[in-house]
C-alpha cells in the first residue's frame, strides 16, 4: 500500500466485468476518498419494470467483494427462486435475476420512482454495501446503447448482449439520449481534479464510448489525456465481444487499432507482453508511449498488478508532461 497522503485523485472510466475488476485492483492502491469510478449506463434496462444498471451494480458488487466470481456480474451465494416462479408462469427468463440482486433492483426502482436521481441512489447503495470509493453513473439522464445487427435490425443492448449472446453481426451503434445527457453531479469535478484518468480494459464501443458520448466528458479527456489499458491480448478480447465487434466495425483487435481509435484522448497505453512487438509502431504512428506488462487480470493479484501498472505509468506521464518550462 502506498503513502496515502501522496495519492492524487484517480478517475477510472469503466464498464463491464473487466472494468469492475480493474477498479477493484485500483482500490487496493489508492485510498477510497481518492478513487472515482465513472460508470457506463448504456446497458441499463427495465426487465419486469425494474431498473437494472448492470455496469454500476457490477462495479459496486466487485468493490464490495460480493460479486459472483465465475460470471463477474450479479452476486455470489445467490438463489434463483423468483426466476423459478417466473419460469413456471411462462415469463421471460433470458436475463437472469438472482433473488438478492432483485432486492437491489426493487429498492433502486422505488427510489427512482420517488424522483431520486440515479447518482444519489448509487451513493446510497454504495454506503449500504460498505463501498467507500466514489461510484458515479456517467449521467443521470436517459442514455441507452442500441445495436444495429444484420439479422434483426436495431436491438436494445441487453437483447443483443444476453438474449442473442452477441452472436449477430454488428453493423452500427447508437447511444440514444446521449446528445441531451448531462454528466452526473461530481463527474466533471472529479475529472478536472484528477491526478490521473484511466480507461479500464473495457469494451471501447459498448462501455467506454457511451461514457465519452456524454457532452463535456470527451473534451476534458482531450485536454487532460488518459491512460488506457488495452482490452485485447494477442488479437482476442479477455472477455466479451470486443474483438468480434472490432472486426465487424472494420478495426482490428489490437492495441495499435485502439491507440489510433482513441488517439485524441490518450497520453499512454498499457498493452500485454503478447503484443509487445506493436509498441514501436504504436508510438511511431500515434506518438502515444506504451507500457508493456502482463495485462491478464487473473484473481486479486492480477487486478492489483494491472491497476498498479496503469496508475504509475499515468502518474509518470502526468509529472513529465506537467513539467513547467523553467522561467527564462
Ligand atoms: N449477462 C448474461 O450474459 N446473462 C445474464 O443473464 C445476465 C444477467 C445480469 C443480471 C444483472 C446484472 O447486473 C448483469 C447481468 N448480466 C448478464 C451481465 C450484463 O449483461 C453485462 O454485465 C453488462 O450489461 C455488460 O457488461
mmCIF file of C-alpha atoms and ligand atoms in Angstrom:
data_model
loop_
_atom_site.group_PDB
_atom_site.id
_atom_site.type_symbol
_atom_site.label_atom_id
_atom_site.label_comp_id
_atom_site.label_asym_id
_atom_site.label_seq_id
_atom_site.Cartn_x
_atom_site.Cartn_y
_atom_site.Cartn_z
ATOM 1 C CA UNK A 1 0.000 0.000 0.000
ATOM 2 C CA UNK A 2 1.239 3.478 -0.728
ATOM 3 C CA UNK A 3 1.693 6.505 1.467
ATOM 4 C CA UNK A 4 -1.930 7.599 1.425
ATOM 5 C CA UNK A 5 -1.142 11.286 1.612
ATOM 6 C CA UNK A 6 0.715 11.087 -1.708
ATOM 7 C CA UNK A 7 -2.096 9.719 -3.876
ATOM 8 C CA UNK A 8 -3.899 12.286 -6.011
ATOM 9 C CA UNK A 9 -7.389 11.555 -7.313
ATOM 10 C CA UNK A 10 -7.658 8.628 -9.679
ATOM 11 C CA UNK A 11 -10.666 8.613 -12.017
ATOM 12 C CA UNK A 12 -11.462 5.400 -13.895
ATOM 13 C CA UNK A 13 -13.903 5.204 -16.809
ATOM 14 C CA UNK A 14 -15.396 1.734 -16.567
ATOM 15 C CA UNK A 15 -17.953 -0.661 -17.993
ATOM 16 C CA UNK A 16 -18.486 -4.374 -17.893
ATOM 17 C CA UNK A 17 -16.793 -7.022 -15.800
ATOM 18 C CA UNK A 18 -13.221 -6.131 -16.829
ATOM 19 C CA UNK A 19 -13.735 -2.530 -15.802
ATOM 20 C CA UNK A 20 -15.070 -3.536 -12.399
ATOM 21 C CA UNK A 21 -12.136 -5.886 -11.764
ATOM 22 C CA UNK A 22 -9.674 -3.153 -12.757
ATOM 23 C CA UNK A 23 -11.376 -0.693 -10.379
ATOM 24 C CA UNK A 24 -11.125 -3.280 -7.582
ATOM 25 C CA UNK A 25 -7.407 -3.621 -8.291
ATOM 26 C CA UNK A 26 -7.001 0.157 -8.062
ATOM 27 C CA UNK A 27 -8.898 0.234 -4.762
ATOM 28 C CA UNK A 28 -6.000 -1.755 -3.297
ATOM 29 C CA UNK A 29 -3.585 1.085 -4.084
ATOM 30 C CA UNK A 30 -5.383 4.391 -3.525
ATOM 31 C CA UNK A 31 -7.472 5.426 -0.526
ATOM 32 C CA UNK A 32 -11.231 5.260 -1.251
ATOM 33 C CA UNK A 33 -11.626 9.023 -0.928
ATOM 34 C CA UNK A 34 -9.168 9.429 -3.826
ATOM 35 C CA UNK A 35 -10.866 6.927 -6.166
ATOM 36 C CA UNK A 36 -13.739 7.800 -8.511
ATOM 37 C CA UNK A 37 -15.247 5.278 -10.937
ATOM 38 C CA UNK A 38 -17.349 6.833 -13.726
ATOM 39 C CA UNK A 39 -19.574 4.031 -14.985
ATOM 40 C CA UNK A 40 -21.402 3.380 -18.258
ATOM 41 C CA UNK A 41 -25.212 3.436 -18.066
ATOM 42 C CA UNK A 42 -25.894 2.480 -21.692
ATOM 43 C CA UNK A 43 -26.573 -1.146 -20.671
ATOM 44 C CA UNK A 44 -29.366 -0.118 -18.301
ATOM 45 C CA UNK A 45 -32.817 -1.520 -18.935
ATOM 46 C CA UNK A 46 -36.121 -2.346 -17.242
ATOM 47 C CA UNK A 47 -36.970 -6.067 -17.092
ATOM 48 C CA UNK A 48 -40.300 -6.525 -15.202
ATOM 49 C CA UNK A 49 -40.406 -2.702 -14.979
ATOM 50 C CA UNK A 50 -37.432 -2.799 -12.589
ATOM 51 C CA UNK A 51 -34.421 -0.554 -13.312
ATOM 52 C CA UNK A 52 -31.324 -2.689 -13.738
ATOM 53 C CA UNK A 53 -27.976 -0.851 -14.045
ATOM 54 C CA UNK A 54 -25.624 -3.749 -14.811
ATOM 55 C CA UNK A 55 -22.332 -1.850 -15.062
ATOM 56 C CA UNK A 56 -22.980 0.158 -11.880
ATOM 57 C CA UNK A 57 -24.036 -2.964 -9.992
ATOM 58 C CA UNK A 58 -21.025 -4.939 -11.224
ATOM 59 C CA UNK A 59 -18.665 -2.186 -10.006
ATOM 60 C CA UNK A 60 -20.436 -1.878 -6.630
ATOM 61 C CA UNK A 61 -20.636 -5.638 -6.047
ATOM 62 C CA UNK A 62 -16.999 -6.130 -7.079
ATOM 63 C CA UNK A 63 -15.697 -3.268 -4.893
ATOM 64 C CA UNK A 64 -17.754 -4.748 -2.035
ATOM 65 C CA UNK A 65 -16.371 -8.260 -2.702
ATOM 66 C CA UNK A 66 -19.929 -9.505 -3.285
ATOM 67 C CA UNK A 67 -19.708 -10.306 -6.981
ATOM 68 C CA UNK A 68 -20.198 -13.749 -8.459
ATOM 69 C CA UNK A 69 -16.577 -14.782 -9.119
ATOM 70 C CA UNK A 70 -17.456 -17.020 -12.086
ATOM 71 C CA UNK A 71 -19.601 -14.629 -14.112
ATOM 72 C CA UNK A 72 -18.291 -11.341 -12.737
ATOM 73 C CA UNK A 73 -21.842 -9.952 -12.729
ATOM 74 C CA UNK A 74 -24.629 -10.486 -10.167
ATOM 75 C CA UNK A 75 -23.940 -11.712 -6.639
ATOM 76 C CA UNK A 76 -22.118 -14.647 -5.128
ATOM 77 C CA UNK A 77 -24.126 -17.091 -2.932
ATOM 78 C CA UNK A 78 -27.196 -16.236 -4.967
ATOM 79 C CA UNK A 79 -30.552 -18.089 -5.076
ATOM 80 C CA UNK A 80 -32.942 -18.132 -8.043
ATOM 81 C CA UNK A 81 -36.428 -18.791 -6.584
ATOM 82 C CA UNK A 82 -38.034 -15.719 -8.180
ATOM 83 C CA UNK A 83 -36.675 -16.798 -11.583
ATOM 84 C CA UNK A 84 -38.052 -20.308 -10.990
ATOM 85 C CA UNK A 85 -41.504 -18.848 -10.322
ATOM 86 C CA UNK A 86 -41.324 -16.678 -13.444
ATOM 87 C CA UNK A 87 -40.300 -19.733 -15.466
ATOM 88 C CA UNK A 88 -43.209 -21.758 -14.048
ATOM 89 C CA UNK A 89 -45.552 -18.968 -15.090
ATOM 90 C CA UNK A 90 -44.068 -18.891 -18.592
ATOM 91 C CA UNK A 91 -42.447 -15.457 -18.188
ATOM 92 C CA UNK A 92 -39.116 -14.316 -19.731
ATOM 93 C CA UNK A 93 -36.050 -15.741 -18.027
ATOM 94 C CA UNK A 94 -33.327 -14.987 -20.599
ATOM 95 C CA UNK A 95 -31.931 -12.249 -18.329
ATOM 96 C CA UNK A 96 -31.057 -13.978 -15.060
ATOM 97 C CA UNK A 97 -32.008 -12.010 -11.941
ATOM 98 C CA UNK A 98 -30.995 -13.635 -8.668
ATOM 99 C CA UNK A 99 -33.086 -13.149 -5.522
ATOM 100 C CA UNK A 100 -30.514 -10.994 -3.702
ATOM 101 C CA UNK A 101 -29.893 -8.982 -6.880
ATOM 102 C CA UNK A 102 -33.642 -8.491 -7.301
ATOM 103 C CA UNK A 103 -33.834 -6.837 -3.900
ATOM 104 C CA UNK A 104 -31.421 -4.170 -5.140
ATOM 105 C CA UNK A 105 -33.437 -3.576 -8.310
ATOM 106 C CA UNK A 106 -36.698 -3.332 -6.337
ATOM 107 C CA UNK A 107 -35.233 -0.718 -3.974
ATOM 108 C CA UNK A 108 -33.500 1.245 -6.738
ATOM 109 C CA UNK A 109 -36.734 1.319 -8.734
ATOM 110 C CA UNK A 110 -38.671 2.533 -5.685
ATOM 111 C CA UNK A 111 -36.240 5.406 -5.034
ATOM 112 C CA UNK A 112 -36.046 6.431 -8.708
ATOM 113 C CA UNK A 113 -39.866 6.475 -8.801
ATOM 114 C CA UNK A 114 -39.734 8.939 -5.881
ATOM 115 C CA UNK A 115 -37.642 11.215 -8.093
ATOM 116 C CA UNK A 116 -34.203 10.439 -6.637
ATOM 117 C CA UNK A 117 -31.505 10.690 -9.343
ATOM 118 C CA UNK A 118 -29.519 7.564 -10.211
ATOM 119 C CA UNK A 119 -26.286 9.069 -8.836
ATOM 120 C CA UNK A 120 -27.932 9.567 -5.448
ATOM 121 C CA UNK A 121 -29.412 6.053 -5.440
ATOM 122 C CA UNK A 122 -25.980 4.685 -6.373
ATOM 123 C CA UNK A 123 -24.349 6.548 -3.476
ATOM 124 C CA UNK A 124 -26.914 5.050 -1.077
ATOM 125 C CA UNK A 125 -26.280 1.553 -2.469
ATOM 126 C CA UNK A 126 -22.524 2.004 -2.068
ATOM 127 C CA UNK A 127 -22.937 3.180 1.518
ATOM 128 C CA UNK A 128 -25.184 0.213 2.303
ATOM 129 C CA UNK A 129 -22.659 -2.198 0.757
ATOM 130 C CA UNK A 130 -19.703 -0.571 2.530
ATOM 131 C CA UNK A 131 -18.158 0.745 -0.693
ATOM 132 C CA UNK A 132 -16.304 3.984 0.148
ATOM 133 C CA UNK A 133 -14.880 4.776 -3.313
ATOM 134 C CA UNK A 134 -16.990 7.198 -5.338
ATOM 135 C CA UNK A 135 -19.086 5.357 -7.954
ATOM 136 C CA UNK A 136 -20.790 7.726 -10.390
ATOM 137 C CA UNK A 137 -23.040 6.980 -13.352
ATOM 138 C CA UNK A 138 -21.764 8.857 -16.406
ATOM 139 C CA UNK A 139 -25.137 10.619 -16.457
ATOM 140 C CA UNK A 140 -28.407 10.672 -14.511
ATOM 141 C CA UNK A 141 -30.263 11.253 -17.765
ATOM 142 C CA UNK A 142 -31.542 8.614 -20.135
ATOM 143 C CA UNK A 143 -28.751 7.155 -22.289
ATOM 144 C CA UNK A 144 -29.218 3.695 -23.820
ATOM 145 C CA UNK A 145 -26.971 1.749 -26.159
ATOM 146 C CA UNK A 146 -28.740 0.302 -29.200
ATOM 147 C CA UNK A 147 -27.034 -2.061 -31.611
ATOM 148 C CA UNK A 148 -27.886 -2.469 -35.300
ATOM 149 C CA UNK A 149 -27.308 -6.042 -36.409
ATOM 150 C CA UNK A 150 -27.640 -7.636 -39.824
ATOM 151 C CA UNK A 151 -30.101 -10.294 -38.666
ATOM 152 C CA UNK A 152 -32.607 -8.239 -36.647
ATOM 153 C CA UNK A 153 -32.084 -4.526 -37.302
ATOM 154 C CA UNK A 154 -31.862 -2.338 -34.172
ATOM 155 C CA UNK A 155 -31.757 -4.140 -30.808
ATOM 156 C CA UNK A 156 -31.579 -2.669 -27.292
ATOM 157 C CA UNK A 157 -28.266 -3.588 -25.724
ATOM 158 C CA UNK A 158 -29.264 -6.483 -23.448
ATOM 159 C CA UNK A 159 -31.234 -8.173 -26.241
ATOM 160 C CA UNK A 160 -28.035 -8.155 -28.296
ATOM 161 C CA UNK A 161 -25.626 -8.960 -25.497
ATOM 162 C CA UNK A 162 -27.574 -11.537 -23.435
ATOM 163 C CA UNK A 163 -30.597 -12.748 -25.368
ATOM 164 C CA UNK A 164 -28.669 -13.168 -28.637
ATOM 165 C CA UNK A 165 -25.359 -13.712 -26.808
ATOM 166 C CA UNK A 166 -23.664 -11.141 -29.096
ATOM 167 C CA UNK A 167 -23.778 -13.633 -31.965
ATOM 168 C CA UNK A 168 -25.483 -11.286 -34.522
ATOM 169 C CA UNK A 169 -23.220 -9.292 -36.829
ATOM 170 C CA UNK A 170 -22.885 -5.755 -35.506
ATOM 171 C CA UNK A 171 -23.288 -3.023 -38.131
ATOM 172 C CA UNK A 172 -23.786 0.176 -36.120
ATOM 173 C CA UNK A 173 -24.183 1.517 -32.606
ATOM 174 C CA UNK A 174 -26.305 4.330 -31.196
ATOM 175 C CA UNK A 175 -26.216 5.877 -27.739
ATOM 176 C CA UNK A 176 -29.789 7.102 -27.595
ATOM 177 C CA UNK A 177 -30.223 10.206 -25.426
ATOM 178 C CA UNK A 178 -26.500 10.990 -25.344
ATOM 179 C CA UNK A 179 -26.780 14.397 -27.047
ATOM 180 C CA UNK A 180 -29.197 15.596 -24.357
ATOM 181 C CA UNK A 181 -27.436 13.874 -21.451
ATOM 182 C CA UNK A 182 -25.565 15.871 -18.816
ATOM 183 C CA UNK A 183 -22.645 14.484 -16.804
ATOM 184 C CA UNK A 184 -23.907 13.280 -13.423
ATOM 185 C CA UNK A 185 -23.120 15.542 -10.441
ATOM 186 C CA UNK A 186 -19.493 15.078 -9.465
ATOM 187 C CA UNK A 187 -18.286 13.663 -12.786
ATOM 188 C CA UNK A 188 -16.789 16.861 -14.226
ATOM 189 C CA UNK A 189 -15.412 17.887 -10.830
ATOM 190 C CA UNK A 190 -13.669 14.507 -10.453
ATOM 191 C CA UNK A 191 -12.244 14.665 -13.993
ATOM 192 C CA UNK A 192 -10.939 18.212 -13.522
ATOM 193 C CA UNK A 193 -9.435 17.393 -10.129
ATOM 194 C CA UNK A 194 -7.939 14.052 -11.242
ATOM 195 C CA UNK A 195 -4.220 13.498 -10.937
ATOM 196 C CA UNK A 196 -4.689 10.636 -13.425
ATOM 197 C CA UNK A 197 -7.594 9.472 -15.600
ATOM 198 C CA UNK A 198 -7.630 5.829 -16.647
ATOM 199 C CA UNK A 199 -9.665 3.967 -19.273
ATOM 200 C CA UNK A 200 -10.299 0.497 -17.822
ATOM 201 C CA UNK A 201 -9.782 -2.566 -20.081
ATOM 202 C CA UNK A 202 -13.453 -2.293 -21.062
ATOM 203 C CA UNK A 203 -15.107 -2.688 -24.440
ATOM 204 C CA UNK A 204 -14.402 0.574 -26.325
ATOM 205 C CA UNK A 205 -17.688 0.543 -28.271
ATOM 206 C CA UNK A 206 -20.035 -0.923 -25.651
ATOM 207 C CA UNK A 207 -18.594 0.514 -22.421
ATOM 208 C CA UNK A 208 -16.258 3.478 -22.996
ATOM 209 C CA UNK A 209 -17.825 5.277 -25.968
ATOM 210 C CA UNK A 210 -21.239 5.594 -24.236
ATOM 211 C CA UNK A 211 -19.417 7.443 -21.420
ATOM 212 C CA UNK A 212 -17.390 9.597 -23.837
ATOM 213 C CA UNK A 213 -20.603 10.412 -25.729
ATOM 214 C CA UNK A 214 -21.948 12.439 -22.779
ATOM 215 C CA UNK A 215 -21.316 16.064 -23.834
ATOM 216 C CA UNK A 216 -18.377 17.569 -21.974
ATOM 217 C CA UNK A 217 -16.639 14.361 -20.934
ATOM 218 C CA UNK A 218 -14.554 13.693 -24.033
ATOM 219 C CA UNK A 219 -13.320 17.302 -24.224
ATOM 220 C CA UNK A 220 -11.910 17.071 -20.697
ATOM 221 C CA UNK A 221 -10.004 13.957 -21.689
ATOM 222 C CA UNK A 222 -8.752 15.647 -24.867
ATOM 223 C CA UNK A 223 -7.306 18.323 -22.632
ATOM 224 C CA UNK A 224 -6.094 16.228 -19.657
ATOM 225 C CA UNK A 225 -5.458 12.938 -21.523
ATOM 226 C CA UNK A 226 -5.935 9.462 -20.106
ATOM 227 C CA UNK A 227 -4.030 6.210 -19.936
ATOM 228 C CA UNK A 228 -5.902 3.196 -21.315
ATOM 229 C CA UNK A 229 -5.365 -0.476 -20.667
ATOM 230 C CA UNK A 230 -5.819 -2.497 -23.838
ATOM 231 C CA UNK A 231 -8.753 -4.937 -23.575
ATOM 232 C CA UNK A 232 -7.111 -7.023 -26.293
ATOM 233 C CA UNK A 233 -4.427 -9.679 -25.812
ATOM 234 C CA UNK A 234 -2.926 -11.340 -28.906
ATOM 235 C CA UNK A 235 -5.893 -10.411 -31.090
ATOM 236 C CA UNK A 236 -8.534 -11.591 -28.654
ATOM 237 C CA UNK A 237 -10.671 -9.921 -26.010
ATOM 238 C CA UNK A 238 -10.181 -11.234 -22.497
ATOM 239 C CA UNK A 239 -13.972 -11.399 -22.080
ATOM 240 C CA UNK A 240 -16.953 -10.427 -24.227
ATOM 241 C CA UNK A 241 -17.389 -9.303 -27.848
ATOM 242 C CA UNK A 242 -14.729 -6.542 -28.147
ATOM 243 C CA UNK A 243 -12.572 -8.450 -30.659
ATOM 244 C CA UNK A 244 -15.603 -9.588 -32.691
ATOM 245 C CA UNK A 245 -17.024 -6.042 -32.753
ATOM 246 C CA UNK A 246 -13.630 -4.595 -33.704
ATOM 247 C CA UNK A 247 -13.579 -6.770 -36.800
ATOM 248 C CA UNK A 248 -17.265 -6.151 -37.611
ATOM 249 C CA UNK A 249 -16.657 -2.390 -37.466
ATOM 250 C CA UNK A 250 -13.557 -2.613 -39.653
ATOM 251 C CA UNK A 251 -10.905 -2.301 -36.950
ATOM 252 C CA UNK A 252 -8.520 -4.944 -35.639
ATOM 253 C CA UNK A 253 -8.459 -6.347 -32.100
ATOM 254 C CA UNK A 254 -5.033 -4.866 -31.440
ATOM 255 C CA UNK A 255 -3.525 -2.200 -29.201
ATOM 256 C CA UNK A 256 -2.450 -0.311 -32.341
ATOM 257 C CA UNK A 257 -6.042 -0.078 -33.507
ATOM 258 C CA UNK A 258 -7.121 1.077 -30.039
ATOM 259 C CA UNK A 259 -4.365 3.720 -29.930
ATOM 260 C CA UNK A 260 -5.488 5.109 -33.288
ATOM 261 C CA UNK A 261 -9.138 4.960 -32.256
ATOM 262 C CA UNK A 262 -8.508 6.943 -29.026
ATOM 263 C CA UNK A 263 -5.562 8.964 -30.303
ATOM 264 C CA UNK A 264 -7.216 12.273 -29.326
ATOM 265 C CA UNK A 265 -7.625 11.353 -25.649
ATOM 266 C CA UNK A 266 -4.674 9.104 -24.768
ATOM 267 C CA UNK A 267 -1.395 10.074 -23.132
ATOM 268 C CA UNK A 268 -0.332 6.443 -22.778
ATOM 269 C CA UNK A 269 -1.396 2.872 -23.422
ATOM 270 C CA UNK A 270 -0.766 -0.247 -21.322
ATOM 271 C CA UNK A 271 -0.503 -3.340 -23.512
ATOM 272 C CA UNK A 272 0.099 -7.013 -22.918
ATOM 273 C CA UNK A 273 3.522 -8.563 -23.369
ATOM 274 C CA UNK A 274 1.976 -10.778 -26.073
ATOM 275 C CA UNK A 275 1.617 -7.592 -28.159
ATOM 276 C CA UNK A 276 4.994 -6.072 -27.258
ATOM 277 C CA UNK A 277 6.126 -6.120 -30.906
ATOM 278 C CA UNK A 278 3.465 -3.477 -31.700
ATOM 279 C CA UNK A 279 4.885 -0.964 -29.213
ATOM 280 C CA UNK A 280 7.334 0.843 -31.547
ATOM 281 C CA UNK A 281 4.716 1.105 -34.301
ATOM 282 C CA UNK A 282 2.103 2.460 -31.864
ATOM 283 C CA UNK A 283 4.397 5.232 -30.681
ATOM 284 C CA UNK A 284 5.679 5.923 -34.207
ATOM 285 C CA UNK A 285 2.133 6.126 -35.685
ATOM 286 C CA UNK A 286 0.321 7.892 -32.845
ATOM 287 C CA UNK A 287 3.008 9.392 -30.600
ATOM 288 C CA UNK A 288 1.456 7.517 -27.691
ATOM 289 C CA UNK A 289 4.000 5.909 -25.334
ATOM 290 C CA UNK A 290 3.394 2.300 -24.380
ATOM 291 C CA UNK A 291 3.872 0.357 -21.140
ATOM 292 C CA UNK A 292 4.181 -3.396 -21.534
ATOM 293 C CA UNK A 293 3.087 -5.809 -18.804
ATOM 294 C CA UNK A 294 1.042 -8.934 -18.203
ATOM 295 C CA UNK A 295 -2.450 -7.443 -18.508
ATOM 296 C CA UNK A 296 -4.236 -10.682 -17.696
ATOM 297 C CA UNK A 297 -6.209 -9.861 -14.509
ATOM 298 C CA UNK A 298 -6.207 -13.342 -13.034
ATOM 299 C CA UNK A 299 -7.536 -13.008 -9.484
ATOM 300 C CA UNK A 300 -6.814 -10.221 -6.995
ATOM 301 C CA UNK A 301 -3.064 -10.325 -7.703
ATOM 302 C CA UNK A 302 -3.612 -9.803 -11.427
ATOM 303 C CA UNK A 303 -6.038 -6.931 -10.851
ATOM 304 C CA UNK A 304 -3.560 -5.284 -8.489
ATOM 305 C CA UNK A 305 -0.693 -5.621 -10.952
ATOM 306 C CA UNK A 306 -2.591 -4.215 -13.942
ATOM 307 C CA UNK A 307 -4.034 -1.371 -11.882
ATOM 308 C CA UNK A 308 -0.612 -0.535 -10.432
ATOM 309 C CA UNK A 309 0.978 -0.533 -13.913
ATOM 310 C CA UNK A 310 -1.618 1.849 -15.349
ATOM 311 C CA UNK A 311 -1.562 4.105 -12.274
ATOM 312 C CA UNK A 312 2.211 4.503 -12.043
ATOM 313 C CA UNK A 313 2.572 4.880 -15.826
ATOM 314 C CA UNK A 314 -0.104 7.605 -15.804
ATOM 315 C CA UNK A 315 1.497 9.419 -12.858
ATOM 316 C CA UNK A 316 4.893 9.310 -14.588
ATOM 317 C CA UNK A 317 3.419 10.760 -17.784
ATOM 318 C CA UNK A 318 1.450 13.391 -15.871
ATOM 319 C CA UNK A 319 4.550 14.505 -13.988
ATOM 320 C CA UNK A 320 6.742 14.646 -17.121
ATOM 321 C CA UNK A 321 4.063 16.365 -19.212
ATOM 322 C CA UNK A 322 3.236 18.785 -16.459
ATOM 323 C CA UNK A 323 6.820 19.979 -16.118
ATOM 324 C CA UNK A 324 6.781 23.772 -16.324
ATOM 325 C CA UNK A 325 9.434 25.221 -18.575
ATOM 326 C CA UNK A 326 11.961 26.789 -16.195
ATOM 327 C CA UNK A 327 11.448 30.560 -16.088
ATOM 328 C CA UNK A 328 13.800 32.165 -18.598
HETATM 329 N N1 LIG B 1 -25.159 -11.359 -18.533
HETATM 330 C C1 LIG B 1 -25.501 -12.530 -19.160
HETATM 331 O O1 LIG B 1 -24.774 -12.956 -20.065
HETATM 332 N N2 LIG B 1 -26.616 -13.230 -18.796
HETATM 333 C C2 LIG B 1 -27.441 -12.804 -17.828
HETATM 334 O O2 LIG B 1 -28.447 -13.461 -17.544
HETATM 335 C C3 LIG B 1 -27.096 -11.599 -17.118
HETATM 336 C C4 LIG B 1 -27.875 -11.119 -16.055
HETATM 337 C C5 LIG B 1 -27.442 -9.980 -15.348
HETATM 338 C C6 LIG B 1 -28.149 -9.519 -14.246
HETATM 339 C C7 LIG B 1 -27.724 -8.386 -13.554
HETATM 340 C C8 LIG B 1 -26.584 -7.714 -13.972
HETATM 341 O O3 LIG B 1 -26.156 -6.610 -13.291
HETATM 342 C C9 LIG B 1 -25.850 -8.147 -15.083
HETATM 343 C C10 LIG B 1 -26.287 -9.285 -15.780
HETATM 344 N N3 LIG B 1 -25.575 -9.761 -16.894
HETATM 345 C C11 LIG B 1 -25.931 -10.909 -17.526
HETATM 346 C C12 LIG B 1 -24.376 -9.071 -17.369
HETATM 347 C C13 LIG B 1 -24.704 -7.841 -18.176
HETATM 348 O O4 LIG B 1 -25.491 -8.105 -19.277
HETATM 349 C C14 LIG B 1 -23.354 -7.230 -18.581
HETATM 350 O O5 LIG B 1 -22.546 -7.255 -17.460
HETATM 351 C C15 LIG B 1 -23.336 -5.763 -18.926
HETATM 352 O O6 LIG B 1 -24.518 -5.293 -19.352
HETATM 353 C C16 LIG B 1 -22.198 -5.554 -19.958
HETATM 354 O O7 LIG B 1 -21.015 -5.935 -19.436
#
